[in-house]
CSV table of C-alpha atoms in Angstrom, one decimal:
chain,number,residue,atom,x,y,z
I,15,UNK,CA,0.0,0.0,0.0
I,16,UNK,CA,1.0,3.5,-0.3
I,17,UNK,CA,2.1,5.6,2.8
I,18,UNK,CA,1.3,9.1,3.1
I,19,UNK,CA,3.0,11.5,5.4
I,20,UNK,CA,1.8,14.7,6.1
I,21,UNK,CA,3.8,17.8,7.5
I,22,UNK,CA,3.5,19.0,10.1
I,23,UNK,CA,0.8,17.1,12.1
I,24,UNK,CA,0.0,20.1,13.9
I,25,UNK,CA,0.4,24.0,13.3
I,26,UNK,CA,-0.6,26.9,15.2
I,27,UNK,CA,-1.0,29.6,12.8
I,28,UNK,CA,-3.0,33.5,12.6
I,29,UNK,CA,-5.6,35.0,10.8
I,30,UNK,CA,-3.7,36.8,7.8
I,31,UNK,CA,-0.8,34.2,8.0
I,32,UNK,CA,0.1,32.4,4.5
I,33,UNK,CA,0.3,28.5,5.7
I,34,UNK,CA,1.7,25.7,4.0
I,35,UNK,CA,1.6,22.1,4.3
I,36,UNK,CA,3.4,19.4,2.8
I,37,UNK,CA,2.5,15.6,1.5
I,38,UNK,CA,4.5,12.8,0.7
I,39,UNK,CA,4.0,9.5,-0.7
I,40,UNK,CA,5.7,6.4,-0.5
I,41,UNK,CA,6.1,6.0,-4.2
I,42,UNK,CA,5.2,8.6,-7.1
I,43,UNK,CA,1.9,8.8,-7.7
I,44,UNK,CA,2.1,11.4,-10.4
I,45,UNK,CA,-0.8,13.9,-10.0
I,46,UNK,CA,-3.3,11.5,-8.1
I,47,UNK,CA,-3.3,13.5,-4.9
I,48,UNK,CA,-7.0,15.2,-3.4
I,49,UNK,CA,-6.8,17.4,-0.1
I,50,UNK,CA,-9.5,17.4,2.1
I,51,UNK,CA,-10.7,19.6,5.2
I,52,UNK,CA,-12.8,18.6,8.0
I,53,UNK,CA,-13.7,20.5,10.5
I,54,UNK,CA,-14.5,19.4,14.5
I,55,UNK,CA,-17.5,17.5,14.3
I,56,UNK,CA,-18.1,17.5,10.9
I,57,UNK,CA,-18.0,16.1,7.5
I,58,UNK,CA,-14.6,16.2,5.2
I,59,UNK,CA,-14.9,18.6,2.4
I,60,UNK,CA,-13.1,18.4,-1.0
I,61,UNK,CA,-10.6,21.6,-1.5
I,62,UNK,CA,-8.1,20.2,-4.1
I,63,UNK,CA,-8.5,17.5,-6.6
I,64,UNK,CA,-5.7,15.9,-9.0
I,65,UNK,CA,-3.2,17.7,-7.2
I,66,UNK,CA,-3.7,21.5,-8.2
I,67,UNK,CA,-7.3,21.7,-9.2
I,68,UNK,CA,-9.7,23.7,-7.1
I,69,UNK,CA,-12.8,22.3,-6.3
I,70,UNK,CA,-16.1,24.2,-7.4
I,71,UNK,CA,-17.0,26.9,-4.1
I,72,UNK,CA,-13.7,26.2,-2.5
I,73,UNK,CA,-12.4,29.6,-2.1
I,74,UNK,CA,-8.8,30.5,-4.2
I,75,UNK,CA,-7.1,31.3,-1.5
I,76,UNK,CA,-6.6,27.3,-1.3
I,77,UNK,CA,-4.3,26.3,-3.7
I,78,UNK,CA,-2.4,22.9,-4.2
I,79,UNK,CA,1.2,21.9,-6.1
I,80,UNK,CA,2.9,19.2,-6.6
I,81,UNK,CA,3.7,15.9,-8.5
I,82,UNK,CA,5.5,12.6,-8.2
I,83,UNK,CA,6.0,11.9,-4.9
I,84,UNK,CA,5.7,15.6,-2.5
I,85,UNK,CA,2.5,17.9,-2.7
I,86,UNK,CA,1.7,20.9,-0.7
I,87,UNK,CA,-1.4,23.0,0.2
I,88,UNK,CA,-0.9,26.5,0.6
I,89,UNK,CA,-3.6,28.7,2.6
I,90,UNK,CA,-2.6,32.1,1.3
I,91,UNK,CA,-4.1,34.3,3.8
I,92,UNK,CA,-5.8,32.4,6.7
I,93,UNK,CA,-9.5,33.2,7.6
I,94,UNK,CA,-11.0,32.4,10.7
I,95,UNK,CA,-13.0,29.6,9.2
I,96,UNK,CA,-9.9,27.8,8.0
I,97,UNK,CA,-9.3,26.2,11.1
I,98,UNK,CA,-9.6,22.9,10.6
I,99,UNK,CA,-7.6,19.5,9.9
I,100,UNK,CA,-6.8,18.9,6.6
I,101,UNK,CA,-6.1,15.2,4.7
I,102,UNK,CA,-4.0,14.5,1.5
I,103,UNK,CA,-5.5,11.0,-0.3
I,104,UNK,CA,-4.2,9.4,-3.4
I,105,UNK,CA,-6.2,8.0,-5.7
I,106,UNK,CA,-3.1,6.4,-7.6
I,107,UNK,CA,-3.8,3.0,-6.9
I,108,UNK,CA,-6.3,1.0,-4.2
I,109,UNK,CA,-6.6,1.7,-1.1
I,110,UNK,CA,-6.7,5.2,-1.5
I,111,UNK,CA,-4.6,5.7,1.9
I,112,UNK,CA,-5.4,9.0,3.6
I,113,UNK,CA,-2.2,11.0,5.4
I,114,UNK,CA,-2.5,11.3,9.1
I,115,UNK,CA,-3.9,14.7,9.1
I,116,UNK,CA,-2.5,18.0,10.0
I,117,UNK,CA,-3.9,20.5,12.8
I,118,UNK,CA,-4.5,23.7,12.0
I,119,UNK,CA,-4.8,25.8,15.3
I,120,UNK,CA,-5.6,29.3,16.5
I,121,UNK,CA,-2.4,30.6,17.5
Y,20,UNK,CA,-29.6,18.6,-4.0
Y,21,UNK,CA,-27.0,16.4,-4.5
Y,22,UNK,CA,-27.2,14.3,-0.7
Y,23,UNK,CA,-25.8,10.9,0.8
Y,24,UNK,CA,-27.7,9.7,4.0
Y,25,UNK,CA,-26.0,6.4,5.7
Y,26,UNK,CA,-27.6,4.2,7.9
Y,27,UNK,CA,-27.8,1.2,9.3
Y,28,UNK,CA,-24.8,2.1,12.2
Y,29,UNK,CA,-25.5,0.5,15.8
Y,30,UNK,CA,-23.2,-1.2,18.8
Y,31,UNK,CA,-22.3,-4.8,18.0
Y,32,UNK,CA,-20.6,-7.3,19.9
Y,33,UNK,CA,-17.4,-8.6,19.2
Y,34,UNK,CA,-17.9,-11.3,16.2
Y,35,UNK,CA,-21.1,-9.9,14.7
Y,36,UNK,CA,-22.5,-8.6,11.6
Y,37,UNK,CA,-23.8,-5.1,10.5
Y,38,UNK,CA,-25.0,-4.3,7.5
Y,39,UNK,CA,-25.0,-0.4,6.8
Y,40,UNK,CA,-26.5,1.4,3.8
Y,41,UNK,CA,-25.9,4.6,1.9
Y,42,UNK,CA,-28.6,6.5,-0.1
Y,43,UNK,CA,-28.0,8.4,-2.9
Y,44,UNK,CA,-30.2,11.4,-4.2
Y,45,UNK,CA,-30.0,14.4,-6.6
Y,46,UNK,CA,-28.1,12.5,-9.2
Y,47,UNK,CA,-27.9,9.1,-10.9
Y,48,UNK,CA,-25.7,6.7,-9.1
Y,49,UNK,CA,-24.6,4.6,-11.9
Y,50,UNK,CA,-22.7,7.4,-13.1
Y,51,UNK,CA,-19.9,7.2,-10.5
Y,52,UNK,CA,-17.9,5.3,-8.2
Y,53,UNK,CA,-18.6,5.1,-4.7
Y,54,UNK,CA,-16.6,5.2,-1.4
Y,55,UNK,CA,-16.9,4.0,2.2
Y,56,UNK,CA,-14.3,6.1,4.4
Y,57,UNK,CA,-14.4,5.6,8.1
Y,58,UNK,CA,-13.2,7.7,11.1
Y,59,UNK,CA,-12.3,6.1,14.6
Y,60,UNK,CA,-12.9,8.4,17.5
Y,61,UNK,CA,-10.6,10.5,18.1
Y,62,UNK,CA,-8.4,9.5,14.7
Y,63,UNK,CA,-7.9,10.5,11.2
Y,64,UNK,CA,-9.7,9.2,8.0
Y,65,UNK,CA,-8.8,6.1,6.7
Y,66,UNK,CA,-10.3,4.4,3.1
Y,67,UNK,CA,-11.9,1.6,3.6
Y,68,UNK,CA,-13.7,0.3,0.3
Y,69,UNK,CA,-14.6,1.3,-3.1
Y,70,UNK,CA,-16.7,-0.3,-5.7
Y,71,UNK,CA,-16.6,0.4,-10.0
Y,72,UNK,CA,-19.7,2.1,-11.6
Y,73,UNK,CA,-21.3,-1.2,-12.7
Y,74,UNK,CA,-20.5,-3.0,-8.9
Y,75,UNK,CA,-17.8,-5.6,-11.4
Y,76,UNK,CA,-14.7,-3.9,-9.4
Y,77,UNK,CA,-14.3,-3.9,-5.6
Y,78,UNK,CA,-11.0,-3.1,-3.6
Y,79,UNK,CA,-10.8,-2.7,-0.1
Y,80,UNK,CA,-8.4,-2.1,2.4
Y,81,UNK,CA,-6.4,-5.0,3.9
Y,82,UNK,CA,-7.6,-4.3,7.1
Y,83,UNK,CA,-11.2,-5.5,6.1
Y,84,UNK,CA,-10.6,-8.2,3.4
Y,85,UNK,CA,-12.5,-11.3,3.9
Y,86,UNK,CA,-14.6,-9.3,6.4
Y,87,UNK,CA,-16.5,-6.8,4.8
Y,88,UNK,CA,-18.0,-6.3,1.4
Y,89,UNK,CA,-19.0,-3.4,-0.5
Y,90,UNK,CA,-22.5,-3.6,-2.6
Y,91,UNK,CA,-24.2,-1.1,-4.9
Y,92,UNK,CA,-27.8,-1.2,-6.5
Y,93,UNK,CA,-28.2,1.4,-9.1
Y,94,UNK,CA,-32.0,1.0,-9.7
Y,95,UNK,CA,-32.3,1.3,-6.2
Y,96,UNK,CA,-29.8,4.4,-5.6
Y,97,UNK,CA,-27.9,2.8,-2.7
Y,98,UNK,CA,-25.0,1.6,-1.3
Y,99,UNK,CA,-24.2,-1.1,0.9
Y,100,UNK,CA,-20.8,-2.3,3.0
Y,101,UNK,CA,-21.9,-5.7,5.1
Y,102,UNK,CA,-19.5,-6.0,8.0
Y,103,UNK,CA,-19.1,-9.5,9.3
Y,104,UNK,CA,-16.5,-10.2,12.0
Y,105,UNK,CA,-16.7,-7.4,13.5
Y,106,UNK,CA,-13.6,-6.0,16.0
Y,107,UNK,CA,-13.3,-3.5,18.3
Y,108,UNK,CA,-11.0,-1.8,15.5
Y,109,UNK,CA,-13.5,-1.2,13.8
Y,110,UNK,CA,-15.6,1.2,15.7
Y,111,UNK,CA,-15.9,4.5,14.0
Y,112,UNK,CA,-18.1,6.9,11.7
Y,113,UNK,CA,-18.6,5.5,8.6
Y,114,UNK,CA,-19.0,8.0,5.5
Y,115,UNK,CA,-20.1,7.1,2.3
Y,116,UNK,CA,-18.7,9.1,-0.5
Y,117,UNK,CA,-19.4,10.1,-3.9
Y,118,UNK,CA,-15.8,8.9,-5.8
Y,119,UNK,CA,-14.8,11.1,-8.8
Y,120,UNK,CA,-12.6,8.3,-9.9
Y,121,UNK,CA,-12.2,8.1,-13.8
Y,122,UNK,CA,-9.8,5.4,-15.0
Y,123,UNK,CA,-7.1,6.4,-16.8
Y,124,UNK,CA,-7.5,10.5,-15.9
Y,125,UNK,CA,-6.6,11.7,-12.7
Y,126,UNK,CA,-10.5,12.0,-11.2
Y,127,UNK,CA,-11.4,14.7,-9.2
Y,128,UNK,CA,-11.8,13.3,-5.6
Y,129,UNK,CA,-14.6,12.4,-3.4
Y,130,UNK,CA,-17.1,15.3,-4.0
Y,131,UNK,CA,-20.2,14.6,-2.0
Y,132,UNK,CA,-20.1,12.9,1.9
Y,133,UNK,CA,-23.1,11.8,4.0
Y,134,UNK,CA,-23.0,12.8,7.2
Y,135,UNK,CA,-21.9,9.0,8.8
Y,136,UNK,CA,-23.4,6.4,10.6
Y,137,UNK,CA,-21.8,5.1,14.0
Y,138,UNK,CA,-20.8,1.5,14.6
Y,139,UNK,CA,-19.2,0.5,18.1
Y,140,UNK,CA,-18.7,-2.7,18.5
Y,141,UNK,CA,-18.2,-3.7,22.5
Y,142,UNK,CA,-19.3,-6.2,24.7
């Protein structure tokens, strides 16, 4: 199976601060990568599909790079909504293995 | 309006069987993969099972082979993961999820979640 680790796994952060964080999987999985964000007590949300794509609603201060094997989402100017946890997932090959999930916190 | 409502969660023993269901409405079901994700209290999300179109394709994580098995029927415009064997592992909130998985592009992710069903399985 594919491991994906996410970086950091938690990161206290401002409204206004530009926040970025990283993905790696365990072998390339060229552009397969979605990013996710679920907030406390609710249901994930789709933000970034095949790696750089924004999904419909999701607001362009999201954005999302990468290829091969290390990805990154980049929150350009946090809002107070954003806090959250956010998920990489490849959908390279089955299971489409989640990373562990990074923290985003109030600083 | 494009929704998923699971059902079917409950506490089980250790050992038994569950059978929980997804429904689909606001768009045709046949037209797209679907997902079963699951979250353990407390934990992140992990991928559990995923099932082709047609239903002719099913993968799952190891973690559940042999146990549980992923169902779909289209006319009916549900889902369906049956859970036999059940551990105490496998307590969590399942979501179903819309898959945008197109073989040979590079999809566009899981776009539409229900709002998951509970299993616990104690004694």
């Amino acid at each position: 199976d594919i491991q994906m680790t996410q970086s950091p796994s938690s990161l206290s952060a401002s409204a206004g601060d530009r926040v970025i964080i990283t993905c790696r999987a365990s072998q390339s999985i060229s552009s397969h990568l979605n990013w996710y964000q679920q907030k406390a007590g609710k249901t994930p949300k789709l933000l970034i599909y095949a790696a750089t794509s924004l999904h419909s609603g999701v607001p362009s201060r999201f954005s999302g790079s990468g290829s091969g094997t290390d990805f990154t989402l980049t929150i350009s100017s946090l809002q107070p909504e954003d806090f959250a946890t956010y998920y990489c997932q490849q959908s390279y090959t089955a299971p489409h293995t989640f990373g562990q999930g990074t923290k985003l916190e109030i600083k | 309006e494009v929704q998923l409502e699971e059902s079917g969660g409950d506490l089980v023993q250790p050992g038994g069987s569950l059978r929980l269901s997804c429904a689909a409405s606001g768009f045709t079901l046949s037209n797209f993969w679907m997902t079963w994700v699951r979250q353990a209290p407390g934990k992140g999300l992990e991928w559990v099972a995923n099932i082709k179109l047609d239903g002719s394709e099913e993968f799952y994580v190891d973690s559940v082979k042999g146990r549980f098995t992923i169902s779909r029927d289209n006319a009916q415009n549900s889902l369906y993961l049956q859970m036999n064997s059940l551990r105490a592992e496998d307590t969590a909130v399942y979501y179903c999820a819309r898959d945008g998985v197109v073989p040979t592009t590079l999809g566009y992710g899981m776009d539409v979640w229900g709002q998951g069903t509970t299993v616990t399985v104690s004694s």
